XYZ file of C-alpha atoms in Angstrom:
577
model
C 0.000 0.000 0.000
C 2.891 2.326 0.893
C 4.551 1.658 -2.491
C 1.249 2.396 -4.238
C 1.027 5.715 -2.371
C 4.536 6.623 -3.523
C 3.610 6.020 -7.153
C 0.276 7.815 -6.760
C 2.045 10.838 -5.237
C 4.451 10.996 -8.180
C 1.524 10.700 -10.614
C -0.192 13.634 -8.896
C 2.988 15.737 -9.185
C 3.294 14.795 -12.864
C -0.308 15.837 -13.617
C -0.085 19.048 -11.554
C -2.463 17.911 -8.788
C -0.181 19.302 -6.126
C -2.650 19.463 -3.223
C -3.403 15.749 -3.539
C 0.314 15.008 -3.843
C 1.139 16.995 -0.698
C -1.098 14.809 1.520
C 0.692 11.662 0.353
C 4.222 13.140 0.276
C 4.019 14.484 3.826
C 3.242 10.950 5.032
C 6.090 9.526 2.947
C 8.628 12.071 4.295
C 7.521 11.271 7.846
C 8.418 7.606 7.282
C 11.494 8.311 5.097
C 13.015 11.535 6.492
C 16.398 10.904 4.824
C 14.939 10.499 1.299
C 16.092 13.568 -0.655
C 14.069 12.652 -3.761
C 10.695 12.864 -2.001
C 11.872 15.920 -0.087
C 12.408 17.693 -3.427
C 8.976 16.612 -4.691
C 7.226 17.923 -1.559
C 9.206 21.178 -1.736
C 8.116 21.619 -5.385
C 4.459 21.063 -4.391
C 4.661 23.654 -1.614
C 6.216 26.153 -4.031
C 3.675 25.471 -6.769
C 0.794 26.001 -4.334
C 2.549 29.079 -2.844
C 2.705 27.551 0.642
C 6.002 29.316 1.231
C 5.934 29.089 5.047
C 5.657 25.309 4.867
C 8.380 25.210 2.183
C 10.700 27.307 4.330
C 10.031 25.193 7.418
C 10.704 22.015 5.446
C 14.050 23.316 4.141
C 15.220 24.823 7.448
C 14.368 21.631 9.310
C 16.490 19.653 6.845
C 19.379 22.160 7.073
C 19.502 21.689 10.879
C 19.548 17.921 10.487
C 21.871 17.382 7.480
C 23.855 20.619 6.897
C 23.769 20.082 3.095
C 25.062 23.270 1.367
C 22.629 23.032 -1.593
C 19.753 23.451 0.892
C 20.877 27.052 1.355
C 20.112 27.561 -2.355
C 16.678 25.995 -1.842
C 16.055 28.381 1.073
C 17.203 31.370 -0.957
C 15.012 30.323 -3.881
C 11.922 30.332 -1.647
C 12.741 33.930 -0.667
C 13.216 34.791 -4.352
C 9.793 33.356 -5.225
C 8.296 35.725 -2.631
C 10.161 38.706 -4.100
C 12.609 38.967 -1.178
C 15.647 39.162 -3.448
C 18.056 40.536 -0.832
C 17.442 37.577 1.486
C 17.721 35.228 -1.493
C 21.109 36.610 -2.510
C 22.393 36.374 1.058
C 21.560 32.664 1.104
C 23.120 32.109 -2.351
C 26.281 33.868 -1.172
C 26.315 31.779 2.014
C 26.103 28.635 -0.128
C 29.110 29.775 -2.202
C 31.227 30.296 0.939
C 30.889 26.570 1.695
C 33.149 25.921 -1.326
C 36.061 27.447 0.651
C 35.573 24.666 3.233
C 35.344 21.929 0.595
C 35.856 22.736 -3.121
C 34.032 19.506 -4.067
C 30.788 21.183 -2.986
C 31.029 23.094 -6.279
C 29.577 20.053 -8.107
C 26.268 20.022 -6.242
C 25.980 23.765 -5.778
C 26.653 24.512 -9.443
C 24.143 21.859 -10.572
C 21.491 23.148 -8.128
C 21.939 26.728 -9.338
C 21.725 25.496 -12.943
C 18.514 23.550 -12.324
C 16.916 26.762 -11.098
C 18.311 28.728 -14.081
C 20.412 30.830 -11.731
C 23.176 30.812 -14.305
C 25.436 33.588 -13.024
C 25.450 31.967 -9.568
C 26.170 28.555 -11.094
C 29.083 30.091 -12.979
C 30.477 31.556 -9.735
C 30.182 28.153 -8.023
C 32.120 26.299 -10.727
C 34.775 29.000 -11.115
C 35.315 29.216 -7.363
C 35.591 25.418 -7.160
C 38.288 25.392 -9.844
C 40.092 28.291 -8.202
C 40.181 26.533 -4.821
C 41.170 23.199 -6.373
C 42.762 23.473 -9.839
C 42.412 19.700 -10.248
C 38.633 20.069 -10.499
C 37.532 20.341 -14.117
C 34.353 22.285 -14.767
C 35.186 23.485 -18.290
C 32.231 21.591 -19.784
C 29.685 22.895 -17.259
C 31.022 26.455 -17.495
C 30.947 26.277 -21.293
C 27.284 25.237 -21.359
C 26.371 28.059 -18.982
C 28.293 30.565 -21.124
C 26.279 29.346 -24.111
C 22.975 29.680 -22.253
C 23.953 33.219 -21.273
C 24.667 34.096 -24.901
C 28.456 34.246 -24.577
C 29.219 32.126 -27.648
C 32.913 32.977 -27.659
C 33.361 31.971 -24.021
C 31.410 28.756 -24.564
C 33.427 27.857 -27.652
C 36.828 28.412 -26.070
C 35.906 26.476 -22.918
C 34.550 23.509 -24.906
C 37.610 23.423 -27.158
C 39.911 23.462 -24.115
C 37.803 20.719 -22.530
C 37.964 18.548 -25.679
C 41.715 19.069 -26.106
C 42.533 18.214 -22.481
C 40.612 14.930 -22.727
C 40.356 13.997 -26.393
C 37.958 11.113 -25.762
C 35.345 13.824 -25.200
C 35.841 15.281 -28.700
C 32.801 13.498 -30.280
C 30.513 14.823 -27.512
C 31.778 18.365 -27.993
C 31.424 18.114 -31.771
C 27.843 16.854 -31.406
C 27.074 19.865 -29.201
C 28.673 22.220 -31.727
C 26.663 20.571 -34.548
C 23.409 21.432 -32.804
C 24.521 25.038 -32.383
C 25.617 25.264 -36.030
C 22.191 24.020 -37.173
C 20.168 26.173 -34.788
C 22.152 29.427 -35.017
C 20.490 30.750 -38.178
C 22.309 34.107 -38.100
C 25.662 32.397 -38.663
C 27.263 34.138 -35.662
C 28.327 30.883 -34.027
C 29.763 29.650 -37.337
C 32.176 32.596 -37.360
C 33.049 32.290 -33.663
C 33.929 28.587 -33.942
C 35.848 29.023 -37.193
C 37.919 31.870 -35.729
C 38.705 29.918 -32.553
C 39.834 26.870 -34.532
C 41.967 28.876 -36.955
C 43.744 30.619 -34.074
C 44.483 27.281 -32.388
C 45.703 25.743 -35.654
C 48.149 28.624 -36.137
C 49.338 28.859 -32.524
C 49.563 25.168 -31.636
C 51.317 22.815 -34.092
C 49.164 19.826 -33.199
C 47.337 17.692 -35.797
C 44.404 17.595 -33.358
C 43.420 21.104 -34.430
C 43.820 20.281 -38.137
C 41.470 17.331 -37.636
C 38.979 19.477 -35.711
C 39.097 22.187 -38.380
C 38.580 19.535 -41.056
C 35.501 18.328 -39.132
C 34.206 21.919 -39.041
C 34.605 22.365 -42.807
C 32.852 19.025 -43.417
C 29.850 20.311 -41.404
C 29.752 23.287 -43.773
C 30.312 21.001 -46.791
C 33.414 22.997 -47.659
C 35.246 19.815 -48.632
C 38.028 21.621 -50.485
C 39.037 23.397 -47.246
C 38.688 20.176 -45.267
C 41.034 18.540 -47.788
C 43.741 21.151 -47.048
C 43.567 20.224 -43.357
C 43.554 16.484 -44.070
C 46.670 16.868 -46.234
C 48.396 18.604 -43.322
C 47.423 15.693 -41.055
C 48.636 13.135 -43.612
C 52.039 14.810 -43.971
C 52.629 14.371 -40.228
C 50.979 10.962 -40.001
C 51.146 9.217 -43.415
C 49.923 5.861 -42.114
C 46.389 5.922 -43.507
C 44.419 7.626 -46.270
C 41.013 6.539 -44.939
C 39.891 10.015 -43.845
C 40.916 11.496 -47.189
C 39.055 8.773 -49.126
C 35.936 9.330 -47.001
C 36.235 13.048 -47.782
C 36.407 12.247 -51.499
C 33.251 10.138 -51.265
C 31.411 12.965 -49.501
C 32.562 15.375 -52.219
C 31.094 13.083 -54.888
C 27.826 12.714 -52.980
C 27.574 16.508 -52.740
C 28.375 16.966 -56.443
C 31.691 18.731 -55.708
C 33.439 16.948 -58.533
C 36.546 19.150 -58.825
C 37.359 18.656 -55.151
C 36.745 14.903 -55.478
C 39.112 14.744 -58.468
C 41.846 16.534 -56.485
C 41.348 14.199 -53.545
C 41.513 10.932 -55.503
C 44.435 12.176 -57.590
C 46.237 12.848 -54.283
C 45.416 9.291 -53.154
C 46.955 7.849 -56.338
C 50.106 9.919 -55.837
C 50.525 8.768 -52.248
C 49.750 5.056 -52.139
C 51.343 1.835 -53.295
C 48.336 -0.163 -52.115
C 46.747 -1.867 -55.169
C 43.288 -1.888 -53.551
C 43.399 1.865 -52.928
C 44.713 2.480 -56.456
C 41.785 0.546 -57.937
C 39.334 2.419 -55.724
C 40.763 5.850 -56.546
C 40.823 5.109 -60.279
C 37.220 3.900 -60.125
C 36.054 7.155 -58.480
C 38.057 9.285 -60.933
C 36.526 7.429 -63.883
C 33.020 7.861 -62.440
C 33.582 11.613 -62.250
C 34.980 11.731 -65.788
C 31.979 9.809 -67.130
C 29.478 12.081 -65.332
C 30.968 15.276 -66.803
C 31.716 13.818 -70.241
C 30.294 14.751 -73.637
C 29.526 12.200 -76.350
C 32.790 13.063 -78.098
C 34.700 11.912 -74.985
C 33.202 8.396 -74.996
C 35.852 6.643 -77.185
C 38.664 7.969 -74.986
C 36.842 6.950 -71.804
C 36.271 3.445 -73.176
C 39.983 3.137 -73.878
C 40.878 4.363 -70.359
C 38.533 1.823 -68.745
C 39.993 -0.937 -70.913
C 43.554 0.013 -69.918
C 42.630 0.018 -66.224
C 41.114 -3.461 -66.463
C 44.231 -4.635 -68.282
C 46.479 -3.050 -65.624
C 44.659 -4.469 -62.587
C 43.351 -7.665 -64.227
C 39.915 -9.293 -64.149
C 39.630 -10.453 -60.564
C 37.350 -9.997 -57.543
C 39.559 -7.049 -56.511
C 38.750 -5.099 -59.669
C 35.021 -5.944 -59.619
C 33.867 -2.335 -59.174
C 35.862 -1.333 -62.254
C 34.181 -4.161 -64.166
C 30.745 -2.987 -63.026
C 31.569 0.584 -64.026
C 32.801 -0.541 -67.455
C 29.627 -2.574 -68.051
C 27.435 0.348 -67.019
C 29.326 2.672 -69.362
C 29.052 0.196 -72.257
C 25.290 -0.118 -71.817
C 24.042 3.312 -70.783
C 26.516 5.530 -72.631
C 27.672 3.494 -75.637
C 24.370 1.624 -76.125
C 26.136 -1.765 -76.118
C 23.986 -3.769 -73.663
C 25.076 -7.139 -75.105
C 28.778 -6.371 -74.641
C 28.042 -5.151 -71.124
C 26.148 -8.366 -70.266
C 28.990 -10.522 -71.612
C 31.494 -8.730 -69.361
C 29.288 -9.217 -66.298
C 28.626 -12.886 -67.032
C 32.413 -13.386 -67.059
C 32.539 -11.568 -63.724
C 30.083 -14.092 -62.287
C 32.591 -16.872 -63.077
C 35.069 -15.332 -60.612
C 35.265 -16.558 -56.960
C 33.011 -13.787 -55.618
C 31.469 -13.435 -52.164
C 27.631 -13.182 -51.844
C 27.673 -9.375 -51.729
C 29.778 -9.161 -54.895
C 27.473 -11.633 -56.683
C 24.497 -9.479 -55.682
C 26.260 -6.375 -57.088
C 26.808 -8.081 -60.449
C 23.209 -9.324 -60.614
C 21.881 -5.857 -59.835
C 23.922 -4.425 -62.708
C 22.788 -7.240 -65.041
C 19.178 -6.524 -64.082
C 19.698 -2.811 -64.808
C 20.961 -3.723 -68.286
C 17.950 -5.982 -68.901
C 15.703 -3.109 -67.817
C 17.555 -0.836 -70.270
C 16.691 -3.404 -72.961
C 13.057 -3.326 -71.757
C 13.236 -7.023 -70.808
C 11.143 -6.320 -67.738
C 10.350 -9.843 -66.551
C 13.965 -11.007 -66.748
C 15.137 -7.896 -64.909
C 12.529 -8.466 -62.177
C 13.747 -12.060 -61.817
C 17.325 -10.931 -61.126
C 16.144 -8.245 -58.691
C 14.057 -10.869 -56.864
C 17.120 -13.151 -56.576
C 19.147 -10.377 -54.958
C 16.257 -9.496 -52.644
C 15.965 -13.140 -51.579
C 19.702 -13.802 -51.192
C 20.505 -10.581 -49.280
C 17.644 -10.586 -46.758
C 17.821 -7.907 -44.032
C 20.561 -6.118 -45.966
C 20.397 -2.687 -47.571
C 21.116 -4.331 -50.936
C 17.839 -6.247 -50.562
C 15.991 -2.943 -50.159
C 17.821 -1.530 -53.169
C 16.765 -4.580 -55.224
C 13.159 -4.183 -54.015
C 13.139 -0.530 -55.060
C 14.551 -1.364 -58.491
C 11.945 -4.123 -58.836
C 9.184 -1.625 -58.045
C 10.644 0.737 -60.656
C 10.723 -2.102 -63.224
C 7.034 -2.829 -62.583
C 6.312 0.882 -62.917
C 8.099 0.998 -66.297
C 6.170 -2.135 -67.251
C 2.933 -0.238 -66.380
C 2.079 -2.731 -63.636
C 1.274 0.160 -61.324
C -0.704 -1.740 -58.683
C 2.151 -4.176 -58.065
C 4.679 -1.335 -57.941
C 2.424 0.480 -55.460
C 2.355 -2.529 -53.115
C 6.153 -2.745 -53.151
C 6.822 0.916 -52.400
C 4.265 0.920 -49.571
C 6.647 -1.328 -47.646
C 9.824 0.435 -48.788
C 8.635 3.811 -47.474
C 9.691 2.508 -44.044
C 13.196 1.509 -45.201
C 16.112 2.293 -42.860
C 17.917 3.822 -45.857
C 16.782 7.428 -46.168
C 17.552 7.502 -49.899
C 15.477 4.383 -50.647
C 12.657 5.570 -48.362
C 12.532 8.923 -50.201
C 12.576 7.247 -53.629
C 9.829 4.857 -52.539
C 7.662 7.675 -51.189
C 8.170 9.654 -54.397
C 7.062 6.718 -56.576
C 4.192 5.895 -54.195
C 2.808 9.443 -54.423
C 3.298 9.578 -58.203
C 1.230 6.419 -58.754
C -1.364 7.112 -56.069
C -1.971 10.773 -56.967
C -2.410 9.954 -60.627
C -4.749 7.008 -60.169
C -7.679 8.722 -58.436
C -9.147 10.980 -61.125
C -7.749 9.013 -64.081
C -8.847 5.417 -63.509
C -7.331 4.378 -66.862
C -4.052 6.020 -65.852
C -3.410 7.375 -69.328
C -1.296 10.290 -68.119
C 0.663 8.046 -65.746
C 1.327 5.544 -68.561
C 2.663 8.324 -70.779
C 4.755 9.619 -67.886
C 6.322 6.204 -67.165
C 7.145 5.800 -70.872
C 9.005 9.138 -70.866
C 10.612 8.225 -67.529
C 11.942 4.963 -69.030
C 13.658 6.946 -71.787
C 15.224 9.113 -69.129
C 16.445 5.957 -67.346
C 17.962 4.841 -70.671
C 19.760 8.211 -70.828
C 17.868 9.173 -73.982
C 17.425 12.657 -72.626
C 16.326 14.457 -75.780
C 13.673 11.812 -76.516
C 12.481 11.919 -72.902
C 12.296 15.722 -73.013
C 10.019 15.628 -76.068
C 7.774 13.006 -74.464
C 7.419 15.005 -71.238
C 6.617 18.139 -73.232
C 3.931 16.172 -75.106
C 2.396 15.175 -71.755
C 2.072 18.865 -70.887
C 0.194 19.373 -74.161
C -2.061 16.337 -73.791
C -2.684 16.521 -70.028
C -2.101 20.189 -69.149
C -4.924 20.216 -66.572
C -3.973 16.841 -65.092
C -2.472 16.503 -61.562
C 0.678 15.141 -63.216
C 1.496 18.503 -64.819
C 3.666 19.928 -62.021
C 5.766 16.759 -61.733
C 6.171 16.762 -65.505
C 7.439 20.343 -65.369
C 9.939 19.294 -62.708
C 11.247 16.489 -64.958
C 11.468 18.860 -67.914
C 13.398 21.418 -65.855
C 15.877 18.822 -64.622
C 16.513 17.472 -68.134
C 16.960 21.002 -69.492
C 19.497 21.661 -66.742
C 21.387 18.459 -67.638
C 21.381 19.561 -71.280
C 22.755 22.973 -70.180
C 19.568 24.721 -71.293
C 19.662 26.798 -68.136
C 17.262 29.612 -69.039
C 14.684 27.097 -70.304
C 15.066 25.143 -67.046
C 14.474 28.318 -65.018
C 11.297 28.937 -67.043
C 10.025 25.397 -66.336
C 10.736 25.650 -62.615
C 9.173 29.109 -62.493
C 5.966 27.719 -63.974
C 5.727 25.337 -61.005
C 6.296 28.207 -58.570
C 3.672 30.454 -60.185
C 1.000 28.031 -61.413
C 1.223 25.195 -58.884
C 1.595 27.127 -55.628
C -0.281 24.468 -53.640
C 1.766 21.608 -55.099
C 4.470 19.621 -53.346
C 7.257 20.569 -55.779
C 7.479 24.314 -55.118
C 10.441 23.958 -52.742
C 12.291 21.788 -55.275
C 11.603 24.283 -58.064
C 12.902 27.114 -55.881
C 16.012 25.165 -54.889
C 16.919 23.977 -58.403
C 16.413 27.493 -59.766
C 18.646 28.925 -57.044
C 21.323 26.344 -57.825
C 21.263 27.221 -61.520
C 21.610 30.945 -60.760
C 24.464 30.258 -58.325
C 26.419 27.575 -60.171
C 25.838 28.254 -63.864
C 24.454 31.760 -64.468
C 26.680 33.646 -62.011
C 23.760 35.536 -60.503
C 24.192 35.268 -56.714
C 21.536 37.880 -55.913
C 18.754 35.937 -57.630
C 20.022 32.725 -56.055
C 20.029 34.333 -52.612
C 16.434 35.542 -53.007
C 15.274 32.010 -53.900
C 17.181 30.366 -51.035
C 15.557 32.933 -48.739
C 12.073 31.861 -49.872
C 12.876 28.259 -48.958
C 14.218 29.315 -45.540
C 11.129 31.365 -44.652
C 8.356 29.415 -46.405
C 9.522 25.785 -46.593
C 11.144 24.888 -43.258
C 10.071 21.247 -43.697
C 11.838 20.904 -47.061
C 14.711 18.437 -47.429
C 16.550 21.345 -49.094
C 16.110 23.660 -46.077
C 19.505 23.021 -44.435
C 21.470 23.291 -47.686
C 19.543 26.438 -48.673
C 20.408 27.950 -45.298
C 24.091 27.123 -45.821
C 24.238 28.541 -49.343
C 22.331 31.651 -48.267
C 24.904 32.315 -45.550
C 27.778 31.805 -48.002
C 26.245 34.219 -50.501
C 25.564 36.731 -47.729
C 29.226 36.542 -46.726
C 28.736 35.052 -43.263
C 31.913 32.964 -43.568
C 34.139 36.029 -43.580
C 35.966 36.729 -40.335
C-alpha cells in the first residue's frame, strides 16, 4: 500500500495535482526523512501552491539535520519566489562560501543553481571550485552556462579546451557544436567557432586542431578546405588515407566533382596499395563519365579498358568491371557487350555481396533493354539472397521501378508501400516519391493514361535518352495540361533542361511550377533547383540568394532547407571573419 502511495504521489505531481500530492508526500517524508528525492517533490508542491511558510520550514528543518550546502540555495530560492531578493542573494552567497571549506561542494551547488536557471550563480560556483582546487575540471559545465547566457565565444573556447585536455570527449563536444551550427540561423556561431579553430591551428602545431578544423569544414560542406587540413594531417601521419578517401566520397555525394578529383588524384600519388589504387581510379573514372560529352566516350572506353588490363579481371577489380559494363550499356548503347562482361565476372570466386552487385547491374541492363520480366527475376534473386541487408531494399526498389516501367502500377504500389519505411533514407525517399506519383495519378484518371505516358518518358530518361524523354514530357504537358501530373512533368522537364545545359529554359520550367502550382508539393524543389542554376551556372548570386531565402522562410520542412540555409549564408558573406 505504501509503495502504491509513492507512485500515486508521483503521478499527482506529474499531472499538476499538487494538493493531492502533498497529503501523500508528507506521510512519505515522515516515514522516510532521509529520502532527498521525495523531499524535493514535496518542496516543489509547496512552491507550486505558494505555501512558502511550509516550504521554508521544510528546508530549514532539513538544514539543521543534514547541513547540506545546496539546501541554502533551496532556502534562498523560496525567498526569491516571494520577491525577497536581498534575502535570497544572502543565502546564495552563504552557499558559495561553503566551497572554501570543501571545493568539491562546487559540483552540487553549481548543478542546483543550474537547475533553477540561476546561471550567473552557477558560474560563480564552478569557477570558485576550480580556483580553490585546480584539479577540479568544470570546463564543460562552465561552457554550457556561457552558451545559455549568450556568450558564444566563451562557450566555444571552454569547450575546445575541454575537448583538447581529454580527447575522448571530442565526439561529444562536436555533437554539441553541430546542434549550435544548425540552430544558429544568423551564422554568428559559425564565425566564432571558425575563428577559434583557426587561431588554435596557427598557434599550436598539433594535428588535433587540423582534424577538428577539417571536421568543421565538413559540417559546412566545404570539402576543399577540409582537404587542405587532411593533407596537413597526412604529412605528419602518413599511415592511412582513410579520412581522405571518405572526404572524397562525400565530395562526390555533394556533387563537388573538382574537389573529389583533387582528392583521388592525391590518393593515387601517395599510395602503393593496389586496392586503394583501384578504388581511386574507379572514383576518378566515375567523375569523368558524369561530366563527359559524347565526343569523350571513345577515350573513356579506352581508359577503362587500360585500367582493367592493368589491374586484371579479378574480384579485386570488380567495381571497375561494373563501371565498365554500365558505361558500355548506358553511354555506348552496347547492352550485349556489357552483359557478356558481367557474365564473365560471375565466373570469378566472388562473395555473396559481390554476386548481388553483379546481378543488380545485369538486371539494370535488362531493364535498359526493356526485358522487364527477366530484370525483375534478377532483382528478386538479390532481394531473396541478401535478406535484411540494404542491398535487398535496393533490389526491391529497383523491382518496383521495373514494374512501374512495365505499367504494372498496382504491383509497384504494393512494393513501395513497404519500402517507405526503409532504414535507408535515400530508398525511403525514392519509394515515397514513386508511391505518391502512382497514387496521386490514379484517383481521377482510372485508366491512368497520363501516368502511362509519364512512365514511358521516364523509361527513356532511365535509358539516358534525354532528348527523346524531353520531347515526351513536353507532349504530356500538351495532352494533359490540366492533369495533376502537370507539375511533376514540369519538374522532370526542368531537370533534363538543366542536364542539357539549357539553363534559361530550365528556369522557365521551374518558375511555372512556382507560379501556377503554388499548392503543389514541388514548389520547394523548383525554388532550390532554380537557385542552384543561378548560383552555379548563371553567375547571378543575388537571384540565387532571393530564392534560397524563400525556402528558408516558407519551406522549413523541405529536405533542401539546411542546404539552402548554408548557401544563403555563403552568398551573404557570413563565412568572412
